[in-house]
Amino acid sequence: MKYTFLYLIFGASFLLFTSCKQEAKEQISKKPNIVFIMSDDHAYQAISAYDDKLINTPNIDRIAKEGMLFTNASVTNSICAPSRAVILTGKHSHINGKIDNISPFNTTNVTFPQLLQKAGYQTAMFGKLHFGNNPKGFDEFKILPGQGDYYNPRFITATGDTIVKGYVTDITTDLTLDWLQNRRDAKKPFMLMYLHKAPHRSWMPAPRHYKEFTKKTYPLPTTLFDDYATRETTAGPAEMNILKHMTLRYDLKITDEVLAELNIEEHLGIGGLNKFNPQQRAEWDKVYGPINEAFKKEYSNMNDSTLMVWKYQRYMQDYLGTIAAVDENVGRVLNYLDDEGLTENTLVVYTSDQGFYLGEHGWFDKRFMYNESFKTPLLIKWPNVITPGTTEDEMVQNLDFAQTFLEVAGVIAPEDMQGKSLVPLLKGEKEKWDRDAVYYHYYEYPAEHAVKRHYGIATKEFKLIHFYYDVDVWELYDREKDPQELNNVFNDPDYAQVVSELKEKLNGLRKKYKDSDSLGYQYIQLYKDKGLIEE
Ligand code: SGN
Ligand code: CA
């Protein structure tokens, strides 16, 4: 009797113990998976969910159709590696220290993947990171060194480097699907960072898109011939004008032979073209050869304005051509999630590390707090949480991802993270969202493209920017009346009140985020110490 009783107690506790353990396991495995898809320099103007006049991106659009399209998402510092550091740390550049593409990422920063990994998530990263050091907090990574190559790219892995033959966008996806298929631990939730190199300069599409895209003609942006009047000392000196600074050889693939015949001298290299194998080169020449021939014939009849239009069209053909492959590959990953029954419990994000100029203001590249580079595409789907087909116009930033993902995973975010979880917006609880302004600070100057250092504040109605270091210029844009940001109304007496209110608000944001003039000067000193600028 005594023993039977003991057996019963023992048996019951064992059952209780195993069922608790089981439950805990299920709890963990029920946590949502996170797929973070990011491309490099993908302008929202080149996603048909935002605007279909340039390209159709049905697979990327699907994320918005099944989820939410953010129309007011922006970055805090419109340049690659700094944006990635902000995303991983949930802290502004001046706090995480990665202010530009040059300075190293301080690996003592705490990143959200480390916290998710600790909380039981399986984590992986594939594609472009651009940090100069390997990412922490990942069970597996295969990343491109620096900017990476479009053709036959080299990947860095935890166990050494490997060169993979083929086209980078397809390969990054192959690696991602291979991990999902063969090394995903079904007992754990996962967080996957799937990061495309495309559509970064110098734009090289996949062979299957050469023909279609090089035949297309695109509508000209209304500000293609912007003369930067009212912005002479800020927008004016930037070196990213398509006519003046986009190169025929490196960017637009005119060969050395043609340039020599036309007596044109250029200094930028030939970019990714030297990474082709002979067969890839032959495929390329079949389509780009005739383009070269046509240019040779037309060049002598071109003036500045026709050359600008020709360059714009060539730029768009290759830039958008690379996006066609990104869209197809995003479709492959979404289909995989469907086929494996993972869609239901997976949050999928599509975004870019910043926006990009597609001829607006005559420009390519990014960096400015002006609209096209400040704004970034953001589409999120999360079945059973987000109402499909929702558009959200609240001001959100890349600063918000870390806290969003931590909340999704049920992990408490460190107090010093500076963003805001987007979960209330995803749930449609707009009343819980109270942000009315965002902060921006760009540092990489003097440097390529000559965009001066500036910081500023944006509300839905206005943008106030201060350019400093070798200028001291304030600009104010009325975003509703002047969405193209052509008229700096900072000195217009009608806006005096707005200026004074916004300056106060800007000071408030700088205090809140712990930025200051003295910190700005410290970062200038860093350039002096490195000899990047003179004392
Ligand atoms: C390269 C490009 C620039 C670009 C930076 C930063 N020049 O240096 O045009 O602004 O990358 O881009 S290139 O001649 O090397 O192509 S970022 O997205 O990595 O920040
Ligand atoms: Ca970028």
PDB file of N, CA, C and O and ligand atoms in Angstrom, residues 39-42 78-81 83-84 101 128 130 147 197 200 352-356 365-366, ligand 2:
ATOM      1  N   SER A  39      16.864  44.788 -49.228  1.00  0.00           N
ATOM      2  CA  SER A  39      17.690  44.982 -50.411  1.00  0.00           C
ATOM      3  C   SER A  39      18.538  46.215 -50.181  1.00  0.00           C
ATOM      4  O   SER A  39      18.316  46.964 -49.235  1.00  0.00           O
ATOM      5  N   ASP A  40      19.502  46.406 -51.072  1.00  0.00           N
ATOM      6  CA  ASP A  40      20.447  47.499 -50.896  1.00  0.00           C
ATOM      7  C   ASP A  40      20.129  48.598 -51.903  1.00  0.00           C
ATOM      8  O   ASP A  40      20.260  48.387 -53.106  1.00  0.00           O
ATOM      9  N   ASP A  41      19.694  49.764 -51.425  1.00  0.00           N
ATOM     10  CA  ASP A  41      19.409  50.908 -52.301  1.00  0.00           C
ATOM     11  C   ASP A  41      18.121  50.731 -53.115  1.00  0.00           C
ATOM     12  O   ASP A  41      18.003  51.289 -54.214  1.00  0.00           O
ATOM     13  N   HIS A  42      17.169  49.976 -52.605  1.00  0.00           N
ATOM     14  CA  HIS A  42      15.919  49.790 -53.349  1.00  0.00           C
ATOM     15  C   HIS A  42      14.941  50.937 -53.047  1.00  0.00           C
ATOM     16  O   HIS A  42      14.369  51.009 -51.970  1.00  0.00           O
ATOM     17  N   SER A  78      20.952  58.035 -44.026  1.00  0.00           N
ATOM     18  CA  SER A  78      20.701  57.347 -45.289  1.00  0.00           C
ATOM     19  C   SER A  78      21.972  56.833 -45.961  1.00  0.00           C
ATOM     20  O   SER A  78      22.399  57.337 -46.993  1.00  0.00           O
ATOM     21  N   ILE A  79      22.553  55.828 -45.361  1.00  0.00           N
ATOM     22  CA  ILE A  79      23.715  55.179 -45.958  1.00  0.00           C
ATOM     23  C   ILE A  79      23.819  53.773 -45.392  1.00  0.00           C
ATOM     24  O   ILE A  79      23.364  53.503 -44.268  1.00  0.00           O
ATOM     25  N   CYS A  80      24.446  52.909 -46.195  1.00  0.00           N
ATOM     26  CA  CYS A  80      24.316  51.471 -46.016  1.00  0.00           C
ATOM     27  C   CYS A  80      24.667  50.901 -44.634  1.00  0.00           C
ATOM     28  O   CYS A  80      23.798  50.499 -43.856  1.00  0.00           O
ATOM     29  N   ALA A  81      25.974  50.822 -44.335  1.00  0.00           N
ATOM     30  CA  ALA A  81      26.385  50.151 -43.102  1.00  0.00           C
ATOM     31  C   ALA A  81      25.798  50.834 -41.858  1.00  0.00           C
ATOM     32  O   ALA A  81      25.356  50.144 -40.932  1.00  0.00           O
ATOM     33  N   SER A  83      22.927  52.276 -41.596  1.00  0.00           N
ATOM     34  CA  SER A  83      21.526  51.866 -41.490  1.00  0.00           C
ATOM     35  C   SER A  83      21.430  50.457 -40.901  1.00  0.00           C
ATOM     36  O   SER A  83      20.587  50.163 -40.039  1.00  0.00           O
ATOM     37  N   ARG A  84      22.331  49.595 -41.345  1.00  0.00           N
ATOM     38  CA  ARG A  84      22.320  48.211 -40.843  1.00  0.00           C
ATOM     39  C   ARG A  84      22.646  48.175 -39.348  1.00  0.00           C
ATOM     40  O   ARG A  84      22.097  47.368 -38.591  1.00  0.00           O
ATOM     41  N   ASN A 101      30.184  54.570 -43.611  1.00  0.00           N
ATOM     42  CA  ASN A 101      30.601  53.267 -44.151  1.00  0.00           C
ATOM     43  C   ASN A 101      32.048  52.939 -43.801  1.00  0.00           C
ATOM     44  O   ASN A 101      32.485  51.806 -43.974  1.00  0.00           O
ATOM     45  N   LYS A 128      24.221  40.478 -48.080  1.00  0.00           N
ATOM     46  CA  LYS A 128      25.092  41.635 -47.814  1.00  0.00           C
ATOM     47  C   LYS A 128      24.920  42.210 -46.410  1.00  0.00           C
ATOM     48  O   LYS A 128      23.840  42.613 -46.023  1.00  0.00           O
ATOM     49  N   HIS A 130      27.995  44.195 -44.998  1.00  0.00           N
ATOM     50  CA  HIS A 130      28.769  45.414 -45.250  1.00  0.00           C
ATOM     51  C   HIS A 130      29.380  46.032 -43.987  1.00  0.00           C
ATOM     52  O   HIS A 130      29.421  47.247 -43.856  1.00  0.00           O
ATOM     53  N   GLN A 147      30.847  45.249 -50.348  1.00  0.00           N
ATOM     54  CA  GLN A 147      29.705  45.428 -51.256  1.00  0.00           C
ATOM     55  C   GLN A 147      29.336  44.126 -51.974  1.00  0.00           C
ATOM     56  O   GLN A 147      28.205  43.977 -52.417  1.00  0.00           O
ATOM     57  N   LYS A 197      22.181  42.150 -52.264  1.00  0.00           N
ATOM     58  CA  LYS A 197      23.136  43.175 -52.712  1.00  0.00           C
ATOM     59  C   LYS A 197      22.444  44.116 -53.709  1.00  0.00           C
ATOM     60  O   LYS A 197      22.678  45.328 -53.715  1.00  0.00           O
ATOM     61  N   HIS A 200      22.262  47.627 -55.775  1.00  0.00           N
ATOM     62  CA  HIS A 200      23.363  48.568 -55.556  1.00  0.00           C
ATOM     63  C   HIS A 200      24.186  48.790 -56.825  1.00  0.00           C
ATOM     64  O   HIS A 200      24.318  47.903 -57.656  1.00  0.00           O
ATOM     65  N   SER A 352      14.426  48.328 -47.437  1.00  0.00           N
ATOM     66  CA  SER A 352      15.733  48.622 -48.024  1.00  0.00           C
ATOM     67  C   SER A 352      16.573  49.321 -46.965  1.00  0.00           C
ATOM     68  O   SER A 352      16.027  49.868 -46.010  1.00  0.00           O
ATOM     69  N   ASP A 353      17.897  49.315 -47.137  1.00  0.00           N
ATOM     70  CA  ASP A 353      18.730  49.991 -46.129  1.00  0.00           C
ATOM     71  C   ASP A 353      18.562  51.506 -46.188  1.00  0.00           C
ATOM     72  O   ASP A 353      18.925  52.211 -45.267  1.00  0.00           O
ATOM     73  N   GLN A 354      18.068  52.025 -47.268  1.00  0.00           N
ATOM     74  CA  GLN A 354      17.663  53.424 -47.423  1.00  0.00           C
ATOM     75  C   GLN A 354      16.955  53.579 -48.754  1.00  0.00           C
ATOM     76  O   GLN A 354      16.904  52.629 -49.533  1.00  0.00           O
ATOM     77  N   GLY A 355      16.476  54.811 -49.008  1.00  0.00           N
ATOM     78  CA  GLY A 355      15.882  55.092 -50.308  1.00  0.00           C
ATOM     79  C   GLY A 355      16.969  55.415 -51.328  1.00  0.00           C
ATOM     80  O   GLY A 355      18.165  55.240 -51.055  1.00  0.00           O
ATOM     81  N   PHE A 356      16.560  55.892 -52.496  1.00  0.00           N
ATOM     82  CA  PHE A 356      17.522  56.139 -53.577  1.00  0.00           C
ATOM     83  C   PHE A 356      16.895  57.111 -54.569  1.00  0.00           C
ATOM     84  O   PHE A 356      15.679  57.150 -54.726  1.00  0.00           O
ATOM     85  N   ASP A 365      22.170  57.852 -56.248  1.00  0.00           N
ATOM     86  CA  ASP A 365      22.656  57.753 -54.867  1.00  0.00           C
ATOM     87  C   ASP A 365      21.630  58.269 -53.835  1.00  0.00           C
ATOM     88  O   ASP A 365      20.445  58.301 -54.113  1.00  0.00           O
ATOM     89  N   LYS A 366      22.101  58.585 -52.633  1.00  0.00           N
ATOM     90  CA  LYS A 366      21.197  58.758 -51.477  1.00  0.00           C
ATOM     91  C   LYS A 366      21.752  59.815 -50.520  1.00  0.00           C
ATOM     92  O   LYS A 366      21.968  60.933 -50.896  1.00  0.00           O
TER      93      LYS A 366
HETATM   94 CA    CA B   2      22.662  50.944 -49.456  1.00  0.00          CA
END
